[in-house]
Tab-separated table of C-alpha atoms in Angstrom:
chain	number	residue	atom	x	y	z
T	1072	MET	CA	82.186	64.700	-1.795
T	1073	GLY	CA	83.102	60.656	-2.084
T	1074	THR	CA	78.674	60.047	-2.243
T	1075	VAL	CA	78.698	62.452	-5.307
T	1076	GLY	CA	81.700	61.346	-6.821
T	1077	GLN	CA	80.070	57.574	-7.352
T	1078	SER	CA	76.703	58.400	-8.628
T	1079	PRO	CA	77.775	58.234	-12.599
T	1080	GLU	CA	78.873	54.868	-11.612
T	1081	ILE	CA	75.835	53.310	-10.263
T	1082	ALA	CA	73.613	54.785	-12.140
T	1083	PRO	CA	73.859	52.268	-15.355
T	1084	LEU	CA	73.751	49.563	-13.313
T	1085	VAL	CA	70.179	50.535	-11.892
T	1086	ALA	CA	69.184	51.677	-15.353
T	1087	GLY	CA	69.816	48.090	-16.827
T	1088	ALA	CA	68.503	46.669	-13.832
T	1089	LEU	CA	65.170	48.379	-14.843
T	1090	GLY	CA	65.387	47.651	-18.358
T	1091	LEU	CA	66.079	43.853	-17.939
T	1092	LEU	CA	63.000	43.260	-15.518
T	1093	VAL	CA	60.628	45.331	-18.037
T	1094	GLY	CA	61.693	43.124	-20.912
T	1095	LEU	CA	61.175	39.925	-18.366
T	1096	VAL	CA	57.742	41.040	-17.504
T	1097	SER	CA	57.201	42.092	-21.402
T	1098	ALA	CA	57.882	38.308	-22.667
T	1099	LEU	CA	56.118	36.829	-19.777
T	1100	ALA	CA	53.118	38.806	-20.838
T	1101	PHE	CA	53.089	37.811	-24.257
T	1102	ARG	CA	53.269	34.173	-23.606
T	1103	TRP	CA	50.458	34.272	-21.445
T	1104	SER	CA	48.410	36.497	-24.175
T	1105	GLU	CA	49.586	33.599	-26.606
T	1106	HIS	CA	48.318	31.044	-24.636
T	1107	SER	CA	45.067	32.402	-23.722
T	1108	SER	CA	44.119	33.274	-27.273
T	1109	ARG	CA	44.706	29.626	-28.253
T	1110	ARG	CA	41.568	28.441	-25.618
T	1111	VAL	CA	38.028	28.574	-26.353
T	1112	PRO	CA	36.285	31.583	-24.387
T	1113	PRO	CA	34.003	30.002	-21.384
T	1114	GLN	CA	30.258	29.817	-22.684
T	1115	PRO	CA	27.711	31.349	-20.886
T	1116	VAL	CA	25.072	28.712	-18.980
T	1117	PRO	CA	22.041	28.919	-20.949
T	1118	ASP	CA	18.982	29.918	-18.097
T	1119	VAL	CA	15.341	29.696	-18.560
T	1120	ASP	CA	12.809	31.624	-18.963
T	1121	GLU	CA	11.674	33.352	-15.876
T	1122	GLY	CA	7.676	33.102	-17.233
T	1123	VAL	CA	8.895	29.522	-18.034
T	1124	ALA	CA	10.016	28.783	-14.808
T	1125	ARG	CA	6.592	29.788	-13.114
T	1126	VAL	CA	4.644	27.516	-15.361
T	1127	LEU	CA	7.031	24.653	-14.615
T	1128	SER	CA	6.640	25.480	-11.085
T	1129	VAL	CA	3.063	24.900	-10.994
T	1130	LEU	CA	2.911	21.869	-12.990
T	1131	ARG	CA	1.826	18.623	-11.306
T	1132	SER	CA	4.498	16.638	-13.454
T	1133	ALA	CA	7.846	16.380	-12.041
T	1134	ALA	CA	10.094	18.910	-14.563
T	1135	VAL	CA	13.728	18.939	-15.738
T	1136	VAL	CA	15.028	21.120	-17.747
T	1137	VAL	CA	18.801	19.593	-19.461
T	1138	ASP	CA	21.147	21.989	-21.485
T	1139	GLY	CA	23.023	20.965	-24.101
T	1140	ASP	CA	26.150	19.299	-22.147
T	1141	GLY	CA	23.248	17.102	-20.756
T	1142	ARG	CA	23.614	19.806	-17.219
T	1143	VAL	CA	19.999	19.945	-15.258
T	1144	VAL	CA	19.725	24.158	-15.462
T	1145	ARG	CA	16.104	23.707	-13.529
T	1146	ALA	CA	14.161	21.000	-11.730
T	1147	THR	CA	10.857	20.915	-8.893
T	1148	ALA	CA	10.905	19.763	-6.181
T	1149	ALA	CA	8.639	16.587	-7.615
T	1150	SER	CA	11.455	15.461	-9.879
T	1151	HIS	CA	14.112	15.533	-6.638
T	1152	ALA	CA	11.415	13.895	-4.874
T	1153	LEU	CA	10.695	11.113	-7.571
T	1154	GLY	CA	14.745	10.549	-7.993
T	1155	LEU	CA	14.921	11.987	-10.947
T	1156	VAL	CA	18.152	14.413	-10.528
T	1157	ARG	CA	21.348	13.812	-8.738
T	1158	ASP	CA	24.136	15.727	-8.309
T	1159	GLY	CA	22.804	18.239	-11.134
T	1160	ALA	CA	22.111	15.437	-14.142
T	1161	LEU	CA	19.458	13.121	-14.409
T	1162	THR	CA	20.127	9.663	-12.572
T	1163	HIS	CA	18.791	7.123	-14.841
T	1164	PRO	CA	20.449	6.078	-18.361
T	1165	ALA	CA	16.834	5.838	-19.870
T	1166	LEU	CA	16.322	9.578	-19.235
T	1167	ARG	CA	19.080	10.183	-20.890
T	1168	ASP	CA	18.995	8.417	-23.693
T	1169	LEU	CA	15.245	10.441	-24.739
T	1170	VAL	CA	16.744	13.106	-24.230
T	1171	ALA	CA	19.595	12.616	-27.099
T	1172	GLN	CA	17.178	11.214	-28.789
T	1173	VAL	CA	15.012	14.397	-28.825
T	1174	ARG	CA	18.519	16.324	-29.251
T	1175	ARG	CA	19.343	14.282	-32.383
T	1176	ASP	CA	16.084	13.820	-34.442
T	1177	GLY	CA	13.968	17.249	-33.195
T	1178	VAL	CA	10.801	15.004	-32.194
T	1179	ILE	CA	9.223	14.818	-29.131
T	1180	GLN	CA	9.098	11.062	-27.447
T	1181	ASP	CA	6.735	9.939	-25.182
T	1182	ALA	CA	7.702	6.636	-23.031
T	1183	GLU	CA	6.248	4.552	-19.904
T	1184	LEU	CA	9.660	3.845	-17.885
T	1185	ASP	CA	10.586	1.070	-15.259
T	1186	LEU	CA	12.989	3.125	-13.219
T	1187	PRO	CA	14.699	1.826	-10.176
T	1188	ARG	CA	13.857	4.044	-6.973
T	1189	GLY	CA	17.533	3.285	-5.957
T	1190	PRO	CA	20.919	2.342	-5.976
T	1191	MET	CA	20.347	-0.312	-3.354
T	1192	SER	CA	16.301	-1.284	-4.113
T	1193	SER	CA	14.588	-4.026	-6.171
T	1194	ALA	CA	11.491	-1.839	-6.224
T	1195	ALA	CA	10.507	-0.013	-9.482
T	1196	LEU	CA	9.422	3.172	-9.665
T	1197	ARG	CA	6.406	3.610	-13.161
T	1198	VAL	CA	6.976	6.915	-14.719
T	1199	SER	CA	4.761	8.507	-17.843
T	1200	VAL	CA	7.872	10.531	-19.218
T	1201	ARG	CA	7.270	13.025	-22.311
T	1202	VAL	CA	10.585	14.640	-23.706
T	1203	ALA	CA	10.926	17.703	-25.714
T	1204	ALA	CA	13.378	20.550	-27.083
T	1205	VAL	CA	12.150	24.132	-25.708
T	1206	THR	CA	14.948	26.145	-27.460
T	1207	SER	CA	18.205	25.432	-29.425
T	1208	GLN	CA	20.159	24.239	-26.096
T	1209	LEU	CA	17.421	23.475	-23.569
T	1210	VAL	CA	15.097	19.944	-23.081
T	1211	LEU	CA	12.563	19.460	-21.485
T	1212	VAL	CA	11.737	16.325	-19.720
T	1213	LEU	CA	8.255	16.140	-17.569
T	1214	ALA	CA	7.894	12.695	-15.833
T	1215	ASP	CA	4.240	11.530	-13.604
T	1216	ASP	CA	4.491	8.848	-11.542
T	1217	LEU	CA	2.043	6.032	-12.661
T	1218	THR	CA	3.285	3.884	-9.504
T	1219	GLN	CA	-0.017	3.791	-7.524
T	1220	ALA	CA	-1.782	3.668	-10.443
T	1221	ARG	CA	-0.915	0.554	-12.294
T	1222	ARG	CA	-0.411	-1.094	-8.511
T	1223	LEU	CA	-4.576	-0.196	-8.550
T	1224	GLU	CA	-5.044	-1.584	-11.677
T	1225	ALA	CA	-3.601	-4.757	-10.955
T	1226	ILE	CA	-5.486	-5.327	-7.621
T	1227	ARG	CA	-8.719	-4.649	-9.430
T	1228	ARG	CA	-7.942	-6.594	-12.275
T	1229	ASP	CA	-6.708	-9.524	-9.731
T	1230	PHE	CA	-9.908	-9.127	-7.951
T	1231	VAL	CA	-11.824	-9.663	-10.774
T	1232	VAL	CA	-10.180	-12.883	-11.767
T	1233	ASN	CA	-10.837	-14.209	-8.637
T	1234	VAL	CA	-14.059	-13.617	-8.145
T	1235	SER	CA	-14.620	-15.061	-11.525
T	1236	HIS	CA	-13.347	-18.445	-10.052
T	1237	GLU	CA	-14.573	-18.037	-6.287
T	1238	LEU	CA	-18.058	-17.722	-8.389
T	1239	LYS	CA	-17.662	-20.390	-10.360
T	1240	THR	CA	-17.164	-23.113	-8.228
T	1241	PRO	CA	-20.854	-22.878	-5.549
T	1242	VAL	CA	-22.355	-22.121	-9.232
T	1243	GLY	CA	-20.834	-25.190	-10.908
T	1244	ALA	CA	-21.900	-27.274	-7.953
T	1245	LEU	CA	-25.372	-26.343	-8.214
T	1246	ALA	CA	-26.060	-26.900	-11.788
T	1247	LEU	CA	-24.311	-30.684	-11.090
T	1248	LEU	CA	-26.327	-30.936	-8.201
T	1249	ALA	CA	-29.463	-29.727	-10.448
T	1250	GLU	CA	-29.158	-32.408	-12.780
T	1251	THR	CA	-28.439	-35.340	-10.427
T	1252	VAL	CA	-31.617	-34.769	-8.726
T	1253	GLU	CA	-33.615	-34.563	-11.979
T	1254	GLY	CA	-31.758	-37.503	-12.608
T	1255	ALA	CA	-32.555	-39.358	-9.532
T	1256	ALA	CA	-36.219	-38.128	-9.291
T	1257	ASP	CA	-37.447	-42.028	-8.422
T	1258	ASP	CA	-35.101	-42.178	-5.000
T	1259	PRO	CA	-36.674	-39.710	-2.317
T	1260	GLU	CA	-33.840	-40.771	-0.375
T	1261	ALA	CA	-31.249	-39.316	-2.795
T	1262	VAL	CA	-33.113	-36.204	-3.784
T	1263	ARG	CA	-33.143	-34.837	0.340
T	1264	ARG	CA	-29.885	-35.583	0.177
T	1265	PHE	CA	-28.615	-33.903	-3.043
T	1266	ALA	CA	-31.153	-30.979	-2.023
T	1267	ALA	CA	-29.002	-30.421	1.303
T	1268	ARG	CA	-25.755	-30.135	-0.632
T	1269	MET	CA	-27.576	-27.576	-3.592
T	1270	GLN	CA	-28.716	-25.421	-0.101
T	1271	THR	CA	-25.351	-25.458	1.397
T	1272	GLU	CA	-23.619	-24.508	-2.166
T	1273	ALA	CA	-26.352	-21.589	-2.015
T	1274	SER	CA	-26.196	-20.851	1.402
T	1275	ARG	CA	-22.027	-20.446	0.305
T	1276	LEU	CA	-22.905	-18.581	-2.981
T	1277	SER	CA	-24.979	-15.894	-1.209
T	1278	ARG	CA	-22.493	-15.300	1.770
T	1279	LEU	CA	-19.746	-14.679	-1.278
T	1280	VAL	CA	-21.911	-12.226	-3.164
T	1281	GLN	CA	-22.872	-10.816	0.452
T	1282	GLU	CA	-18.923	-10.125	1.187
T	1283	ILE	CA	-18.047	-9.005	-2.196
T	1284	ILE	CA	-20.667	-6.208	-2.102
T	1285	GLU	CA	-19.188	-5.405	1.344
T	1286	LEU	CA	-15.821	-5.249	0.467
T	1287	SER	CA	-16.176	-3.390	-2.730
T	1288	ARG	CA	-18.171	-0.789	-1.006
T	1289	LEU	CA	-15.635	-0.404	1.779
T	1290	GLN	CA	-12.920	0.305	-0.972
T	1291	VAL	CA	-14.785	3.368	-2.352
T	1292	ALA	CA	-13.498	6.420	0.260
T	1293	GLY	CA	-15.981	7.389	2.274
T	1294	ALA	CA	-17.581	3.895	3.041
T	1295	LEU	CA	-18.606	4.845	6.399
T	1296	ASP	CA	-22.677	5.610	5.946
T	1297	GLU	CA	-23.721	6.887	9.338
T	1298	ILE	CA	-20.539	7.895	12.337
T	1299	THR	CA	-22.114	8.012	15.433
T	1300	LEU	CA	-20.689	7.200	19.079
T	1301	VAL	CA	-21.078	3.339	19.328
T	1302	ASP	CA	-21.396	1.272	22.366
T	1303	VAL	CA	-18.190	-1.232	22.328
T	1304	ASP	CA	-20.072	-3.934	24.384
T	1305	GLN	CA	-23.283	-3.919	21.966
T	1306	VAL	CA	-21.314	-4.536	18.938
T	1307	VAL	CA	-19.275	-7.603	20.678
T	1308	ALA	CA	-22.643	-8.681	22.074
T	1309	GLU	CA	-24.383	-8.843	18.903
T	1310	ALA	CA	-21.156	-10.092	16.850
T	1311	ALA	CA	-20.977	-13.142	19.777
T	1312	ASP	CA	-25.165	-13.596	19.309
T	1313	SER	CA	-24.656	-13.908	15.391
T	1314	ALA	CA	-21.465	-16.534	15.896
T	1315	ARG	CA	-23.621	-18.958	18.629
T	1316	THR	CA	-25.484	-20.776	15.866
T	1317	ALA	CA	-21.878	-21.769	14.064
T	1318	ALA	CA	-20.633	-22.451	17.655
T	1319	ASP	CA	-22.931	-24.745	19.674
T	1320	ALA	CA	-22.918	-26.841	16.558
T	1321	LYS	CA	-19.294	-27.615	17.108
T	1322	HIS	CA	-19.840	-27.350	21.013
T	1323	ILE	CA	-17.203	-24.512	21.081
T	1324	ARG	CA	-17.706	-22.035	23.946
T	1325	LEU	CA	-17.868	-18.576	23.555
T	1326	ARG	CA	-16.735	-16.535	26.308
T	1327	VAL	CA	-17.321	-12.690	26.505
T	1328	GLY	CA	-15.432	-10.146	29.140
T	1329	GLY	CA	-13.089	-7.342	29.183
T	1330	THR	CA	-13.401	-3.909	30.511
T	1331	GLY	CA	-17.004	-2.201	29.547
T	1332	GLY	CA	-18.355	0.609	28.886
T	1333	LEU	CA	-15.786	2.134	26.370
T	1334	THR	CA	-17.026	3.989	23.189
T	1335	VAL	CA	-15.552	4.091	19.486
T	1336	SER	CA	-16.813	6.781	16.791
T	1337	GLY	CA	-17.765	4.964	13.391
T	1338	ASP	CA	-20.327	2.900	11.586
T	1339	ARG	CA	-22.020	0.648	13.974
T	1340	ASN	CA	-22.988	-2.404	11.604
T	1341	LEU	CA	-19.554	-2.340	10.077
T	1342	LEU	CA	-18.291	-3.015	13.280
T	1343	VAL	CA	-20.222	-5.774	14.355
T	1344	THR	CA	-19.212	-7.264	10.462
T	1345	ALA	CA	-15.631	-6.899	11.713
T	1346	VAL	CA	-16.202	-8.516	15.203
T	1347	ARG	CA	-18.177	-11.219	13.985
T	1348	ASN	CA	-16.060	-12.014	10.920
T	1349	LEU	CA	-13.172	-12.831	13.783
T	1350	LEU	CA	-15.312	-14.713	15.441
T	1351	ASP	CA	-16.741	-16.492	12.308
T	1352	ASN	CA	-13.083	-16.901	11.643
T	1353	ALA	CA	-12.003	-18.310	15.194
T	1354	VAL	CA	-15.167	-20.955	15.193
T	1355	ALA	CA	-13.897	-22.499	11.765
T	1356	TYR	CA	-10.882	-23.089	12.697
T	1357	SER	CA	-11.101	-24.431	16.350
T	1358	PRO	CA	-11.681	-28.470	16.691
T	1359	GLU	CA	-15.157	-29.384	18.797
T	1360	HIS	CA	-15.116	-28.758	22.330
T	1361	THR	CA	-12.796	-25.672	22.605
T	1362	ALA	CA	-13.619	-22.077	23.414
T	1363	VAL	CA	-13.028	-19.008	21.957
T	1364	SER	CA	-12.953	-15.961	23.558
T	1365	VAL	CA	-13.889	-12.234	23.449
T	1366	GLY	CA	-12.935	-9.705	25.379
T	1367	VAL	CA	-12.170	-5.715	25.292
T	1368	THR	CA	-9.503	-3.689	27.184
T	1369	GLN	CA	-7.833	-0.020	27.214
T	1370	SER	CA	-4.925	0.382	26.538
T	1371	GLY	CA	-4.279	4.720	26.847
T	1372	ASP	CA	-6.313	6.110	23.988
T	1373	VAL	CA	-7.055	2.755	22.129
T	1374	VAL	CA	-9.711	0.353	22.516
T	1375	GLU	CA	-8.881	-3.571	21.957
T	1376	ILE	CA	-11.208	-5.743	20.954
T	1377	SER	CA	-9.284	-9.550	20.928
T	1378	VAL	CA	-10.723	-12.699	19.657
T	1379	VAL	CA	-8.699	-15.956	21.267
T	1380	ASP	CA	-9.514	-18.916	19.835
T	1381	GLU	CA	-7.559	-22.518	20.564
T	1382	GLY	CA	-7.307	-23.940	16.778
T	1383	ILE	CA	-4.764	-24.722	14.335
T	1384	GLY	CA	-2.878	-21.711	14.303
T	1385	ILE	CA	-1.255	-20.278	11.471
T	1386	GLU	CA	2.432	-20.334	10.492
T	1387	PRO	CA	4.862	-17.009	10.725
T	1388	SER	CA	5.707	-17.233	7.384
T	1389	VAL	CA	1.751	-16.067	6.002
T	1390	GLN	CA	0.317	-14.560	8.985
T	1391	GLU	CA	0.550	-11.044	6.943
T	1392	ARG	CA	-0.945	-12.699	4.054
T	1393	VAL	CA	-4.124	-13.738	5.985
T	1394	PHE	CA	-5.495	-10.488	5.343
T	1395	GLU	CA	-5.363	-10.939	1.899
T	1396	ARG	CA	-9.007	-11.413	-0.593
T	1397	PHE	CA	-9.470	-14.674	-0.646
T	1398	TYR	CA	-6.167	-16.362	1.213
T	1399	ARG	CA	-6.790	-19.175	2.881
T	1400	VAL	CA	-4.283	-20.861	5.667
T	1401	ASP	CA	-5.851	-24.128	4.469
T	1402	PRO	CA	-8.443	-24.503	1.578
T	1403	ALA	CA	-9.170	-27.674	2.298
T	1404	ARG	CA	-10.849	-26.869	5.677
T	1405	SER	CA	-12.103	-23.699	3.986
T	1406	ARG	CA	-14.192	-25.575	1.564
T	1407	ASP	CA	-15.710	-27.912	4.218
T	1408	THR	CA	-16.696	-24.322	6.400
T	1409	GLY	CA	-17.885	-22.532	3.246
T	1410	GLY	CA	-15.115	-19.988	3.984
T	1411	THR	CA	-14.713	-17.349	1.380
T	1412	GLY	CA	-11.353	-15.943	2.328
T	1413	LEU	CA	-12.981	-12.255	2.238
T	1414	GLY	CA	-13.796	-11.946	6.191
T	1415	LEU	CA	-10.657	-10.797	7.573
T	1416	SER	CA	-10.229	-8.692	3.840
T	1417	ILE	CA	-13.209	-7.111	5.378
T	1418	VAL	CA	-11.978	-6.422	9.225
T	1419	LYS	CA	-8.746	-5.130	7.576
T	1420	HIS	CA	-10.778	-2.261	5.596
T	1421	VAL	CA	-13.548	-1.867	8.487
T	1422	ALA	CA	-9.952	-0.888	10.799
T	1423	ASN	CA	-8.756	0.977	8.217
T	1424	ASP	CA	-11.553	3.352	7.847
T	1425	HIS	CA	-12.431	3.825	11.009
T	1426	GLY	CA	-8.207	5.072	11.689
T	1427	GLY	CA	-7.448	1.903	13.763
T	1428	ASP	CA	-5.649	-1.518	13.174
T	1429	VAL	CA	-6.152	-5.313	12.991
T	1430	THR	CA	-3.314	-7.267	14.120
T	1431	VAL	CA	-2.396	-11.154	14.810
T	1432	TRP	CA	-0.580	-12.929	17.243
T	1433	SER	CA	0.029	-17.276	16.603
T	1434	GLN	CA	1.694	-20.534	16.882
T	1435	PRO	CA	0.235	-23.502	14.987
T	1436	GLY	CA	-0.929	-25.788	17.414
T	1437	ARG	CA	-1.252	-23.366	20.197
T	1438	GLY	CA	-4.487	-21.241	18.274
T	1439	SER	CA	-4.497	-17.717	17.384
T	1440	THR	CA	-5.388	-14.151	18.780
T	1441	PHE	CA	-6.572	-11.508	16.324
T	1442	THR	CA	-7.124	-8.132	17.815
T	1443	LEU	CA	-9.144	-5.142	16.606
T	1444	ARG	CA	-7.648	-1.772	17.410
T	1445	LEU	CA	-9.548	1.654	17.529
T	1446	PRO	CA	-9.035	5.301	18.911
T	1447	ARG	CA	-11.437	5.287	21.732
T	1448	ALA	CA	-14.233	8.073	21.927
T	1449	GLU	CA	-15.570	9.944	24.756
T	1450	GLY	CA	-19.218	10.361	25.419
T	1451	PRO	CA	-22.746	8.743	25.164
T	1452	PRO	CA	-23.048	6.204	22.507
T	1453	SER	CA	-26.435	5.925	20.389
T	1454	ALA	CA	-28.970	3.815	22.455
T	1455	VAL	CA	-29.189	0.970	20.284
T	1456	PRO	CA	-30.518	-1.865	23.470
T	1457	HIS	CA	-29.199	-5.486	22.726
T	1458	PRO	CA	-29.655	-8.126	25.051
T	1459	ARG	CA	-26.463	-9.679	26.574
T	1460	PRO	CA	-25.565	-12.871	24.527
T	1461	ARG	CA	-26.998	-15.886	26.188
T	1462	ASP	CA	-24.543	-17.922	28.414
T	1463	ALA	CA	-21.907	-15.117	28.292
T	1464	VAL	CA	-18.946	-15.944	30.511
T	1465	ASP	CA	-16.637	-13.138	31.879
T	1466	GLU	CA	-13.398	-14.486	31.976
T	1467	PRO	CA	-9.674	-12.962	31.290
T	1468	LEU	CA	-8.332	-14.188	28.087
T	1469	ARG	CA	-5.470	-16.672	27.871
T	1470	SER	CA	-1.701	-14.992	28.023
T	1471	GLN	CA	-0.240	-14.926	24.232
T	1472	ALA	CA	3.256	-15.848	25.859
């Protein structure tokens, strides 16, 4: 009876609380609706048509599609490899400027840009860029890497300049000597002296032209004329015989030693040229009454042909440059010996074409060791008989320590 009698008193309180709660919720909902109506509704992110996306995926060029806010909505793997895209945006300001210009003018833009390879690198990437509008919101950026092509152009240009300079010296000397001989026609002794110098310059010119031809051929893909199994002993023997005349003139003893019976795969004539160039270089830069050693060793699956001299040596700061074309450690000595500065460059190209390399160890005053490293091959070599170099001596190479 007591509980039933209290119900009329509690009901108004409950109804009032419910009314207050409903009013509060309604007010909050109104405020939220008013606030939401003032905001700009989110815009849909523009996407690339599937057909366009398929076309971009097969392009050789690096491709990037940018939306109106500068966000990258599509980027090929090549664009990431070139570092054109990072964190969903174009990396380089120069590219962003081109995109902005296309949006402003509506005109396709073409440019060649030097772009840094990275934030910590001073090296530049040379790219050819084309920027064009695809839709009212999307802009397409196409980029081609020209770095290697421009480098090859520079190398070719420098090569032509160097060749012109190197040819000018002996040609000019021959012309001057010819005039001198003509003026000294009544002096037989002078004629003989100048004729001998003409022969020297003519030999230098002939050697220079031959080495330029060899180097040019080696720089062409597939320069190996005939790939066979080559007997390394025969290569060393023929190269040593070719270098012996110059060595005898300076009373330099040639020593041949090392492991016999090894074979490599390649072009026998080119390998003989490479070893002969190493020997000629060693003889040219060695003083009289010294020794030049050539030895063959095997290190795992690699055949190493080392040429050791007791010459002037090479400063560590320029050792990597000795394989550059026309580079000479001692230009004065090269003029005296008729050196062209191409011999070691030819050796490097021969090594690369045979899947090997060439290294140098040297200290000033202690001589140098050039090592031609080639992959070892198995099987009977091509039968090309060649006599053992006369006066050859089997001796171990001196230590490089």
